[in-house]
Coordinates of C-alpha atoms and ligand atoms in Angstrom, one line a residue:
M77 CA 1.9 2.3 -29.2
T78 CA -1.3 2.3 -30.9
E79 CA -4.6 4.2 -30.6
T80 CA -7.7 2.1 -29.8
G81 CA -11.1 2.8 -31.7
A82 CA -12.6 4.1 -28.3
T83 CA -9.5 6.7 -28.3
Q84 CA -10.2 7.6 -31.9
A85 CA -13.9 7.9 -31.6
A86 CA -13.3 10.6 -28.8
G87 CA -12.4 13.3 -31.3
T88 CA -9.6 15.4 -32.2
A89 CA -9.2 17.1 -28.7
L90 CA -7.7 13.8 -27.4
G91 CA -4.4 12.6 -28.5
V92 CA -3.7 9.9 -26.3
P93 CA -0.8 8.1 -28.0
F94 CA -1.1 4.6 -26.3
T95 CA -3.5 1.7 -25.8
L96 CA -5.9 2.7 -23.2
T97 CA -7.2 -0.2 -20.8
S98 CA -10.1 1.7 -19.6
G99 CA -13.2 3.9 -21.0
V100 CA -11.9 6.9 -22.5
E101 CA -15.0 9.1 -21.5
R102 CA -14.4 8.4 -18.0
M103 CA -10.8 8.8 -17.9
F104 CA -10.9 12.2 -19.8
P105 CA -14.4 13.6 -19.3
T106 CA -15.8 16.6 -20.8
L107 CA -17.3 18.8 -18.0
T108 CA -20.6 20.5 -18.6
P109 CA -20.8 24.4 -18.6
A110 CA -22.5 24.2 -15.0
Q111 CA -19.8 22.2 -13.8
I112 CA -17.3 24.3 -14.9
E113 CA -19.1 27.2 -13.4
R114 CA -18.9 25.3 -9.8
I115 CA -15.1 24.8 -10.4
A116 CA -14.6 28.3 -11.3
A117 CA -16.1 29.6 -7.9
H118 CA -13.0 27.6 -6.5
G119 CA -10.4 29.3 -8.8
H120 CA -9.3 32.0 -11.0
A121 CA -8.9 32.3 -14.8
R122 CA -5.6 32.3 -16.3
R123 CA -4.4 33.2 -19.9
V124 CA -2.0 30.3 -21.3
R125 CA 0.4 30.8 -24.0
S126 CA 1.4 28.4 -26.6
G127 CA 4.3 26.4 -25.2
E128 CA 4.0 27.8 -21.7
V129 CA 4.9 25.3 -19.1
L130 CA 2.5 25.3 -16.2
V131 CA 4.0 22.1 -14.2
Q132 CA 7.5 20.4 -14.4
P133 CA 7.9 16.9 -13.1
G134 CA 9.0 17.3 -9.5
D135 CA 6.9 20.4 -8.8
Q136 CA 5.7 20.3 -5.2
I137 CA 2.8 22.9 -5.8
V138 CA 0.6 21.3 -8.6
P139 CA -2.6 23.1 -9.4
F140 CA -5.7 21.7 -11.0
F141 CA -6.7 23.2 -14.5
V142 CA -9.9 23.1 -16.5
V143 CA -9.5 24.0 -20.0
T144 CA -11.8 26.7 -21.1
A145 CA -10.0 27.8 -24.6
G146 CA -7.2 26.5 -26.4
G147 CA -5.4 23.5 -25.3
V148 CA -3.2 21.9 -22.6
E149 CA -0.6 18.8 -23.3
I150 CA 0.7 16.4 -20.8
V151 CA 4.2 15.2 -21.8
R152 CA 6.8 13.2 -20.2
P153 CA 10.2 14.5 -21.0
S154 CA 13.3 12.6 -21.1
S155 CA 16.9 13.3 -21.7
A156 CA 16.5 12.5 -25.5
S157 CA 13.2 13.1 -26.6
E158 CA 9.6 13.7 -24.9
T159 CA 6.4 11.5 -25.1
L160 CA 2.9 13.1 -25.6
V161 CA 0.7 11.6 -22.9
V162 CA -2.7 13.3 -23.7
L163 CA -3.8 16.6 -25.0
Y164 CA -6.7 18.4 -23.4
G165 CA -9.2 20.8 -25.1
P166 CA -12.1 23.0 -23.6
G167 CA -14.0 21.3 -20.9
Q168 CA -11.4 18.9 -20.0
F169 CA -9.1 19.0 -16.8
T170 CA -5.6 18.1 -15.9
G171 CA -4.6 15.9 -12.9
E172 CA -4.2 12.6 -11.1
V173 CA -4.2 11.1 -7.6
N174 CA -0.9 12.9 -6.7
M175 CA -2.9 16.0 -6.6
L176 CA -4.9 14.8 -3.6
S177 CA -1.7 13.5 -1.5
G178 CA 0.3 16.6 -2.5
R179 CA 3.2 14.6 -4.1
P180 CA 5.4 16.1 -6.7
A181 CA 4.2 16.1 -10.3
L182 CA 5.1 13.1 -12.5
L183 CA 4.7 14.8 -16.0
R184 CA 4.9 18.2 -17.5
V185 CA 1.9 20.3 -18.2
R186 CA 2.1 22.8 -21.0
G187 CA 0.2 25.0 -23.1
S188 CA -0.4 23.3 -26.5
Q189 CA -2.0 26.5 -27.9
A190 CA -3.1 30.0 -26.7
G191 CA -6.2 29.8 -24.6
E192 CA -7.4 30.0 -21.2
V193 CA -7.6 27.9 -18.1
I194 CA -9.2 28.1 -14.7
E195 CA -6.4 27.4 -12.0
V196 CA -7.4 25.9 -8.8
D197 CA -5.1 25.0 -6.1
R198 CA -5.0 21.9 -4.1
E199 CA -6.5 23.0 -0.9
Q200 CA -9.6 24.3 -3.2
L201 CA -9.6 21.2 -5.2
L202 CA -10.0 19.1 -2.1
A203 CA -12.6 21.3 -0.7
L204 CA -14.5 20.7 -3.9
V205 CA -14.3 16.9 -4.0
Q206 CA -15.3 16.8 -0.5
T207 CA -18.5 19.0 -0.8
D208 CA -19.6 18.4 -4.5
S209 CA -20.4 14.8 -4.5
Q210 CA -21.4 15.1 -8.4
L211 CA -17.9 16.5 -9.3
S212 CA -16.3 14.5 -6.9
E213 CA -17.3 11.3 -8.7
V214 CA -16.2 12.6 -12.1
I215 CA -12.8 13.9 -11.0
M216 CA -11.9 11.1 -8.5
R217 CA -13.0 8.6 -11.2
A218 CA -10.8 10.1 -13.9
F219 CA -7.9 10.6 -11.5
I220 CA -7.9 6.9 -10.3
L221 CA -8.3 5.6 -13.9
R222 CA -5.3 8.0 -15.1
R223 CA -3.3 6.6 -12.2
V224 CA -3.9 3.0 -13.3
E225 CA -3.1 3.8 -16.9
L226 CA 0.3 5.5 -15.9
I227 CA 1.0 2.5 -13.9
T228 CA 0.1 0.1 -16.8
H229 CA 2.4 2.0 -19.1
G230 CA 5.2 2.5 -16.7
L231 CA 4.7 6.3 -17.2
G232 CA 6.3 8.2 -14.6
D233 CA 9.3 9.7 -13.0
V234 CA 11.3 6.4 -12.2
V235 CA 12.9 3.9 -14.2
L236 CA 14.0 0.6 -12.0
V237 CA 16.9 -1.5 -13.6
G238 CA 17.1 -4.8 -12.0
S239 CA 16.8 -8.7 -12.4
N240 CA 14.0 -10.9 -11.9
Y241 CA 16.5 -13.5 -10.2
C242 CA 17.2 -10.7 -7.4
S243 CA 15.5 -10.7 -4.3
E244 CA 16.1 -6.7 -3.8
T245 CA 14.8 -6.2 -7.1
L246 CA 11.4 -7.9 -6.1
R247 CA 11.4 -5.8 -2.7
V248 CA 11.7 -2.5 -4.6
K249 CA 9.1 -3.5 -7.3
E250 CA 6.9 -4.4 -4.5
F251 CA 7.1 -1.0 -2.4
L252 CA 6.6 0.9 -5.8
T253 CA 3.7 -1.2 -6.6
R254 CA 1.9 -1.1 -3.2
N255 CA 2.5 2.7 -3.0
G256 CA 0.8 2.8 -6.5
H257 CA 3.7 4.7 -8.0
P258 CA 4.2 4.0 -11.7
Y259 CA 7.5 2.9 -13.0
A260 CA 9.2 1.7 -16.0
Y261 CA 11.2 -1.6 -15.5
V262 CA 14.5 -2.6 -17.3
D263 CA 15.3 -6.2 -16.9
L264 CA 19.2 -6.7 -17.1
D265 CA 18.6 -10.5 -18.5
R266 CA 16.0 -9.8 -21.0
D267 CA 15.8 -6.1 -22.5
D268 CA 17.9 -4.7 -25.4
G269 CA 19.7 -1.7 -25.1
V270 CA 20.2 -2.1 -21.4
Q271 CA 24.1 -1.5 -21.8
D272 CA 23.4 2.0 -23.2
L273 CA 21.4 2.8 -20.2
L274 CA 24.1 1.2 -17.9
D275 CA 27.0 3.3 -19.3
R276 CA 25.0 6.4 -19.4
F277 CA 24.3 6.4 -15.8
H278 CA 27.7 4.7 -15.0
I279 CA 25.8 1.5 -13.6
G280 CA 27.5 -1.7 -13.1
G281 CA 25.7 -5.1 -13.0
A282 CA 26.5 -5.4 -9.4
D283 CA 24.6 -2.3 -8.4
V284 CA 21.4 -3.5 -9.2
P285 CA 18.7 -2.8 -8.4
V286 CA 19.0 0.8 -9.6
L287 CA 16.2 3.5 -9.2
I288 CA 16.7 6.5 -11.6
C289 CA 14.4 9.3 -10.2
R290 CA 13.5 12.0 -12.7
G291 CA 16.3 11.0 -14.9
E292 CA 18.7 12.8 -12.4
V293 CA 19.4 10.8 -9.3
V294 CA 20.6 7.4 -9.3
L295 CA 20.1 5.2 -6.2
R296 CA 22.1 1.8 -6.2
S297 CA 20.2 -0.9 -4.1
P298 CA 18.1 1.9 -2.4
T299 CA 16.0 1.3 0.9
N300 CA 12.1 2.0 0.7
R301 CA 12.8 4.9 2.8
Q302 CA 15.4 6.2 0.4
I303 CA 13.1 5.7 -2.6
A304 CA 10.1 7.4 -0.5
G305 CA 12.5 10.4 -0.1
C306 CA 13.8 10.6 -3.5
L307 CA 10.3 10.5 -4.9
G308 CA 9.0 13.1 -2.4
F309 CA 6.4 11.0 -0.8
N310 CA 6.1 12.8 2.5
D311 CA 7.5 16.2 1.3
A312 CA 4.1 18.1 1.3
I313 CA 3.4 16.8 5.0
D314 CA 3.9 19.4 8.0
Q315 CA 5.4 17.4 10.9
T316 CA 5.1 20.2 13.4
H317 CA 1.7 21.0 14.5
I318 CA -0.5 19.1 17.1
R319 CA -3.0 16.7 15.3
D320 CA -6.4 15.9 16.6
V321 CA -5.4 12.2 15.8
V322 CA -2.1 10.4 15.0
I323 CA -2.8 7.0 13.8
V324 CA 0.0 4.5 13.7
G325 CA -0.2 2.0 10.8
A326 CA -2.0 2.1 7.6
G327 CA -3.2 -1.5 7.3
P328 CA -7.1 -2.0 6.9
A329 CA -7.9 -0.7 10.5
G330 CA -5.5 2.3 10.1
L331 CA -7.1 3.2 6.7
A332 CA -10.6 2.9 7.9
A333 CA -9.9 5.1 10.9
A334 CA -8.2 7.8 8.5
V335 CA -11.3 8.0 6.2
Y336 CA -13.7 8.5 8.9
A337 CA -11.5 10.7 11.0
A338 CA -10.9 12.7 7.9
S339 CA -14.4 12.7 6.6
E340 CA -15.7 14.1 9.9
G341 CA -13.6 16.9 9.7
L342 CA -10.6 16.0 12.2
D343 CA -7.0 16.6 11.6
V344 CA -5.3 13.5 10.6
L345 CA -1.8 12.2 10.3
V346 CA -1.0 8.4 9.7
L347 CA 2.3 7.0 10.2
E348 CA 3.2 3.7 8.2
T349 CA 6.5 1.9 8.4
N350 CA 6.2 0.5 4.9
S351 CA 3.4 0.6 2.4
P352 CA -0.3 1.2 2.9
G353 CA -2.3 -1.9 3.1
G354 CA -0.8 -3.9 5.9
Q355 CA -1.1 -7.6 6.0
A356 CA -4.3 -7.3 3.8
G357 CA -2.2 -5.6 1.0
S358 CA -0.2 -8.9 0.5
S359 CA -3.4 -11.0 0.1
S360 CA -3.8 -12.2 -3.4
K361 CA -7.8 -12.2 -3.0
I362 CA -10.0 -11.3 -0.3
E363 CA -13.2 -13.2 -0.8
N364 CA -15.3 -12.7 2.4
Y365 CA -15.3 -8.7 2.3
L366 CA -18.6 -7.3 2.3
G367 CA -19.6 -6.0 -1.2
F368 CA -17.2 -7.8 -3.2
P369 CA -18.8 -11.2 -4.3
T370 CA -16.1 -12.1 -6.8
G371 CA -13.2 -11.1 -4.6
I372 CA -10.8 -8.1 -4.7
S373 CA -7.1 -8.2 -4.0
G374 CA -5.8 -6.8 -0.9
Q375 CA -3.7 -4.2 -2.9
A376 CA -6.8 -3.2 -4.8
L377 CA -8.8 -2.7 -1.6
A378 CA -5.8 -0.9 0.1
G379 CA -5.3 1.4 -3.0
R380 CA -9.1 2.4 -2.8
A381 CA -9.1 3.1 0.8
Y382 CA -5.7 5.2 0.7
T383 CA -7.0 7.2 -2.1
Q384 CA -10.2 7.7 -0.3
A385 CA -8.4 8.9 2.9
Q386 CA -6.6 11.3 0.8
K387 CA -9.6 12.7 -0.8
F388 CA -10.9 13.7 2.8
G389 CA -7.5 15.3 3.7
A390 CA -5.9 12.8 5.8
Q391 CA -2.0 12.9 5.3
V392 CA -0.1 9.6 5.1
M393 CA 3.9 9.4 5.9
I394 CA 5.3 6.5 4.2
T395 CA 8.3 4.5 5.6
K396 CA 8.0 6.4 8.9
D397 CA 7.9 4.2 12.0
A398 CA 6.6 5.1 15.2
K399 CA 9.6 4.2 17.5
S400 CA 8.4 5.2 20.8
L401 CA 5.2 6.9 22.6
V402 CA 5.8 9.6 25.1
C403 CA 2.9 8.8 27.3
D404 CA 3.4 10.7 30.3
R405 CA 2.2 14.2 29.2
K406 CA -0.5 15.5 26.8
P407 CA -0.4 16.1 24.0
Y408 CA 1.2 12.7 23.5
A409 CA 4.3 12.6 21.5
I410 CA 5.1 9.8 19.0
E411 CA 8.7 9.6 18.0
I412 CA 9.4 8.9 14.4
D413 CA 12.8 8.0 12.9
D414 CA 15.4 10.8 12.6
D415 CA 14.5 12.0 16.2
V416 CA 11.5 13.9 15.2
R417 CA 8.3 13.7 17.3
V418 CA 4.7 14.3 16.1
L419 CA 2.3 15.5 18.7
A420 CA -1.3 13.9 19.1
R421 CA -4.3 14.8 21.2
T422 CA -5.4 11.4 20.5
V423 CA -3.6 8.3 19.3
I424 CA -5.0 5.3 17.4
I425 CA -2.8 2.3 17.5
A426 CA -3.1 0.0 14.3
T427 CA 0.1 -1.4 14.1
G428 CA -1.4 -5.1 13.2
A429 CA 0.7 -8.2 13.9
A430 CA 3.9 -9.5 12.0
Y431 CA 4.6 -12.8 10.9
R432 CA 5.7 -15.8 13.1
K433 CA 8.7 -17.6 11.6
P434 CA 9.8 -21.3 12.1
S435 CA 13.4 -21.1 13.7
I436 CA 15.2 -22.2 10.8
E437 CA 18.7 -20.5 11.1
N438 CA 19.5 -19.5 7.6
L439 CA 15.9 -18.5 6.9
P440 CA 16.5 -14.5 6.2
Q441 CA 19.1 -15.8 3.5
F442 CA 16.0 -17.1 1.4
E443 CA 13.5 -14.2 2.2
N444 CA 12.2 -13.1 -1.1
A445 CA 14.6 -15.6 -2.6
G446 CA 12.4 -18.5 -2.4
V447 CA 10.8 -17.8 1.0
Y448 CA 7.5 -15.4 1.1
Y449 CA 5.0 -14.3 3.4
G450 CA 2.4 -13.4 0.9
A451 CA 0.9 -15.1 -1.9
T452 CA 0.0 -12.5 -4.7
F453 CA -0.1 -12.7 -8.4
M454 CA 3.6 -11.5 -8.4
E455 CA 4.9 -14.7 -6.4
A456 CA 2.2 -16.9 -8.1
Q457 CA 4.3 -15.9 -11.5
L458 CA 7.5 -16.9 -9.8
C459 CA 6.6 -20.4 -9.1
R460 CA 4.3 -21.1 -12.2
G461 CA 5.0 -24.8 -13.5
E462 CA 7.2 -25.5 -10.4
D463 CA 6.3 -27.2 -7.1
A464 CA 5.4 -24.8 -4.3
L465 CA 5.3 -25.3 -0.3
V466 CA 2.6 -23.6 1.9
V467 CA 3.5 -23.8 5.6
G468 CA 0.3 -23.1 8.0
G469 CA -3.1 -24.4 8.9
G470 CA -4.9 -20.9 8.9
N471 CA -7.1 -19.0 6.5
S472 CA -4.2 -17.3 4.9
A473 CA -2.6 -20.6 4.4
G474 CA -5.5 -22.1 2.8
Q475 CA -6.1 -19.1 0.5
A476 CA -2.3 -19.3 -0.5
A477 CA -2.6 -22.9 -1.3
V478 CA -5.8 -22.8 -3.4
F479 CA -4.5 -19.6 -5.2
L480 CA -0.9 -21.0 -6.0
A481 CA -2.5 -24.3 -7.1
Q482 CA -3.9 -22.1 -10.3
T483 CA -0.3 -21.8 -11.5
A484 CA 2.0 -24.0 -9.8
K485 CA 2.7 -27.9 -10.9
H486 CA 1.9 -29.2 -7.2
V487 CA 1.4 -27.2 -3.7
H488 CA 2.4 -29.0 -0.8
M489 CA 0.8 -27.9 2.4
L490 CA 2.5 -28.6 5.9
V491 CA 0.5 -28.4 9.0
R492 CA 1.9 -29.2 12.4
A493 CA -1.5 -30.0 14.0
K494 CA -3.3 -33.2 13.2
G495 CA -6.0 -31.4 10.9
L496 CA -7.3 -28.3 9.7
A497 CA -11.0 -28.1 11.2
E498 CA -10.0 -26.0 14.2
T499 CA -7.9 -23.3 12.5
M500 CA -9.4 -23.1 8.9
S501 CA -12.8 -21.8 7.5
R502 CA -15.0 -24.9 6.1
Y503 CA -15.2 -23.9 2.5
L504 CA -11.3 -23.5 2.4
I505 CA -10.9 -27.0 3.7
R506 CA -13.4 -28.3 1.2
R507 CA -11.5 -26.7 -1.5
I508 CA -8.0 -27.9 -0.6
E509 CA -9.5 -31.4 -0.2
Q510 CA -11.1 -31.4 -3.6
N511 CA -8.0 -30.0 -5.5
P512 CA -5.8 -32.7 -6.9
T513 CA -2.8 -30.2 -7.3
I514 CA -2.8 -29.8 -3.3
A515 CA -1.1 -32.4 -1.1
L516 CA -2.1 -31.8 2.5
R517 CA 0.7 -33.4 5.0
T518 CA -0.7 -33.2 8.7
N519 CA 1.9 -33.7 11.8
T520 CA 4.5 -32.3 9.6
E521 CA 7.2 -29.5 10.2
I522 CA 9.5 -27.8 8.1
V523 CA 12.9 -28.3 9.5
A524 CA 15.6 -27.1 7.1
L525 CA 16.0 -24.9 4.0
E526 CA 18.9 -25.4 1.4
G527 CA 20.3 -23.3 -1.5
N528 CA 22.9 -20.8 -2.6
N529 CA 21.5 -17.5 -3.9
H530 CA 17.9 -18.9 -4.1
L531 CA 16.0 -21.7 -2.4
E532 CA 16.7 -25.1 -3.9
R533 CA 15.6 -27.6 -1.5
V534 CA 13.3 -28.2 1.6
R535 CA 13.4 -30.9 4.3
W536 CA 10.4 -31.6 6.4
R537 CA 9.9 -34.0 9.4
D538 CA 6.7 -36.1 9.6
H539 CA 6.4 -36.4 13.4
R540 CA 3.8 -39.3 13.2
A541 CA 5.8 -41.5 10.8
G542 CA 9.0 -40.4 12.4
N543 CA 11.0 -39.7 9.4
T544 CA 12.5 -36.7 7.5
E545 CA 12.2 -36.2 3.7
T546 CA 14.2 -33.7 1.5
H547 CA 12.4 -32.4 -1.7
D548 CA 13.4 -30.2 -4.6
I549 CA 11.2 -27.3 -3.6
R550 CA 12.2 -23.6 -4.7
H551 CA 9.4 -21.6 -3.3
V552 CA 8.1 -21.8 0.3
F553 CA 5.1 -19.7 1.5
L554 CA 5.2 -19.4 5.4
M555 CA 1.7 -18.6 6.7
T556 CA 2.2 -19.4 10.6
G557 CA 0.6 -16.8 12.5
A558 CA 1.8 -13.3 13.8
V559 CA 3.2 -11.2 16.7
P560 CA 1.6 -7.8 17.7
G561 CA 3.2 -4.6 16.7
T562 CA 3.5 -3.4 20.3
K563 CA 7.2 -3.0 21.0
W564 CA 7.1 0.9 20.4
I565 CA 4.3 1.4 23.2
E566 CA 6.1 -0.8 25.8
G567 CA 5.3 0.6 29.4
C568 CA 2.5 2.9 28.2
V569 CA -0.7 0.6 27.8
A570 CA -1.7 -2.7 29.5
L571 CA -1.0 -5.9 27.2
D572 CA -2.7 -9.2 27.6
A573 CA -0.5 -12.3 28.2
K574 CA 0.4 -12.7 24.3
G575 CA 1.3 -9.1 24.2
F576 CA -1.9 -7.8 22.4
I577 CA -3.3 -4.7 23.4
K578 CA -6.1 -4.6 26.0
T579 CA -9.1 -2.4 25.5
G580 CA -12.4 -1.2 27.1
P581 CA -14.4 -4.0 29.0
D582 CA -10.9 -6.3 28.7
L583 CA -9.4 -4.0 31.1
S584 CA -9.7 -5.1 34.8
P585 CA -9.8 -2.7 37.7
Q586 CA -6.2 -4.0 38.6
D587 CA -5.2 -2.9 35.2
L588 CA -6.6 0.3 35.4
T589 CA -5.2 0.7 38.9
A590 CA -1.7 -0.2 37.6
A591 CA -2.2 1.9 34.8
H592 CA -3.0 5.1 37.1
W593 CA -6.3 5.6 35.0
P594 CA -6.9 9.3 36.0
L595 CA -10.6 9.6 34.9
T596 CA -13.9 9.1 36.7
R597 CA -15.5 7.1 33.7
V598 CA -14.4 3.8 32.6
P599 CA -12.4 3.4 29.2
H600 CA -14.6 3.5 26.1
L601 CA -14.8 0.6 23.9
L602 CA -11.4 0.2 22.3
E603 CA -9.7 2.7 24.4
T604 CA -6.5 1.3 26.1
S605 CA -5.5 2.0 29.5
L606 CA -4.1 5.5 28.5
P607 CA -7.0 7.9 28.2
G608 CA -7.3 9.0 24.5
V609 CA -5.1 6.2 23.1
F610 CA -7.2 3.6 21.0
A611 CA -6.2 0.1 19.7
V612 CA -8.1 -1.3 16.7
G613 CA -7.4 -4.3 14.4
D614 CA -5.0 -7.2 14.6
V615 CA -2.9 -5.4 17.4
R616 CA -5.8 -5.5 19.8
G617 CA -6.4 -8.3 22.2
G618 CA -9.4 -10.4 21.4
N619 CA -9.8 -9.2 17.9
I620 CA -11.0 -11.4 15.2
K621 CA -8.2 -11.3 12.5
R622 CA -10.2 -10.3 9.6
V623 CA -10.1 -7.4 7.3
A624 CA -13.8 -6.6 8.1
S625 CA -13.1 -6.5 12.0
A626 CA -10.1 -4.2 11.3
V627 CA -12.1 -1.9 9.1
G628 CA -15.2 -1.9 11.5
E629 CA -13.1 -1.2 14.5
G630 CA -11.0 1.7 12.8
S631 CA -14.2 3.3 11.9
I632 CA -16.0 3.1 15.1
A633 CA -13.0 4.4 17.1
I634 CA -13.4 7.7 15.7
S635 CA -16.8 8.4 17.4
F636 CA -14.8 7.8 20.8
V637 CA -11.8 10.0 19.6
H638 CA -14.4 12.6 19.2
Q639 CA -15.6 12.2 22.8
A640 CA -11.9 11.9 24.1
L641 CA -11.1 15.3 22.3
S642 CA -13.9 16.9 23.7
E643 CA -13.1 15.9 27.4
Ligands
LIG782 C1 -1.7 -13.4 3.2 C2 -3.1 -13.0 4.0 C3 -4.2 -12.9 3.6 C4 -5.4 -12.7 4.5 N1 -6.6 -12.9 3.9 C5 -7.7 -12.1 4.4 C6 -8.9 -12.6 3.9 O1 -9.1 -13.0 2.7 N2 -10.1 -12.2 4.9 C7 -9.9 -11.5 5.8 O2 -11.0 -11.0 6.4 N3 -8.7 -11.4 6.5 C8 -7.7 -11.8 5.7 N4 -6.4 -11.8 6.3 C9 -6.2 -11.0 7.4 C10 -6.1 -9.6 7.4 O3 -5.3 -9.1 6.4 C11 -6.0 -9.1 8.7 O4 -6.8 -9.4 9.7 C12 -6.0 -7.3 8.6 O5 -5.0 -7.0 7.7 C13 -5.5 -6.7 10.0 O6 -5.4 -5.4 9.5 P1 -4.8 -4.2 10.6 O7 -4.6 -3.0 10.0 O8 -5.1 -4.5 11.9 O9 -3.2 -4.8 10.5 P2 -2.0 -4.8 9.4 O10 -2.7 -5.4 8.1 O11 -1.1 -6.0 10.0 O12 -1.6 -3.7 9.4 C14 -0.7 -3.2 10.2 C15 0.4 -1.9 9.5 O13 1.1 -1.2 10.8 C16 2.2 -0.8 10.1 N5 3.0 -0.7 11.2 C17 3.6 -1.7 12.4 N6 4.2 -1.2 13.2 C18 4.3 -0.1 12.8 C19 5.1 1.2 13.6 N7 5.6 1.1 14.7 N8 4.8 2.6 13.0 C20 4.2 2.6 11.6 N9 3.6 1.7 11.2 C21 3.6 0.2 11.7 C22 2.6 -2.2 9.3 O14 3.6 -2.0 8.4 C23 1.1 -2.5 8.5 O15 1.0 -1.8 7.6 C24 -5.3 -12.2 5.6 C25 -3.9 -11.9 6.2 C26 -2.8 -12.4 5.4 C27 -1.3 -12.1 5.7

């Protein structure tokens, strides 16, 4: 790895041994004496010896250090050697985003020479970034840029061994990426010296994907939950005390609710089945979200929101499903996997909706092996120079077709209806019509998928012409709508005819009578037929299925949560 001019220019206190992708002054700022004094009020001075280890990878308790004399180095240990990541001098500080979430340390922190630091514990650091906006900006920006750098260079506590031809490898990569966790990737089919690694950890080719956590634990074809467990994603979260609000789902609606609730002083727990970001997290580019004139990827938006929620103290449990809601008594109880219940004074349901799938028997065989439900940069790379098929006539299908047309040879677009006008935004229809790479086929339906380990061929039926065609297409993107995530609340709240949750003025007197609504007031906007339980985003009946409406509903629900808490 080489040093950039910017890194060298930063002076002798900084020994970053890899090419930085962002400005070094912003990533490794030097604090002013006045700023250091404000931080000192939140911590205590501590002498450090040369070589003294302050934090080990995997440590749960990770303080924040500001160097006031001498130096502190960050290193990544491995079985054979260690890599120096960065060297901090006086006025500089340690840490990255894990310090906000309370997740275990990724790297070792050690005194590089005798000196002194100010040590601040995580609670005090959170208090500092929540109350001192100037320091918050400096610290949060540095933390986020450092995490981006760790991800870019695969510097962390995880090595993933896999194959780009293996759908399970793709799943693990996606889970780590969407959780913003840095990992080094070893490709069985491409990387030299892979046999040494396989021998050292007794891994066979059939075991992939294999995840090596902290050079110690070897997980063969792990589930997302096993990965989260091994990396300690939820270890710092207390599941036993009663929360002011439990938010179920960490899509845009749930994350917005978490940011507003935590920033307004509520004790917030978020439960998420998979990864933060929800459907939006799989969107390659959101172009209609206010404030991003050039668009933003769903993952970038979700990553920012996730960090923002953690900054205000919201806790987010990853790979924890809400299995059921115990709604006949207060506080409400939400049963999560492994028979644990979390207690909540109020609940926000933000479980969104899941993709509708065409009834093709062998469809699951090709999921992530040629059939995808999102078109991000990762999938676009897979079908570079090949034909791709997008099924669906809504905005997400239109965006996927336009996005994939940048890299694919041809994009075929299948729509069951006779046109796009009723289901897609006008600007997207225009882009599709004007793009010579996209062929739109209306009145047409996908009927079969063929292949062995990977999708090879697709059959579709043109209902108007009355014929069936087979095409050699290895990549299909299904964008055909969604069903609401309401199974876990069955019998607790009133639903509309399509299974979406009824709220506020949509609840009829009959709904309220059937639900035994106990209060003299009518339900608040966004409140369900159960007092103190709210529904926001795509899961709510009548919701406009857009990121902005999900975010808006998640945010405003919090003012009603305050009212419900005070009742
Ligand atoms: C590919 C694609 C592109 C899109 N592009 C745009 C766009 O450009 N602009 C736009 O405005 N909108 C876009 N949308 C729509 C937008 O993403 C959704 O409207 C928005 O994500 C809805 O947010 P939500 O939080 O309500 O639900 P979701 O995003 O669906 O999130 C729900 C979350 O809840 C979790 N969950 C579900 N059940 C449980 C449970 N029992 N326990 C715990 N967690 C649970 C899920 O895992 C998920 O993370 C797009 C959608 C897709 C699929």
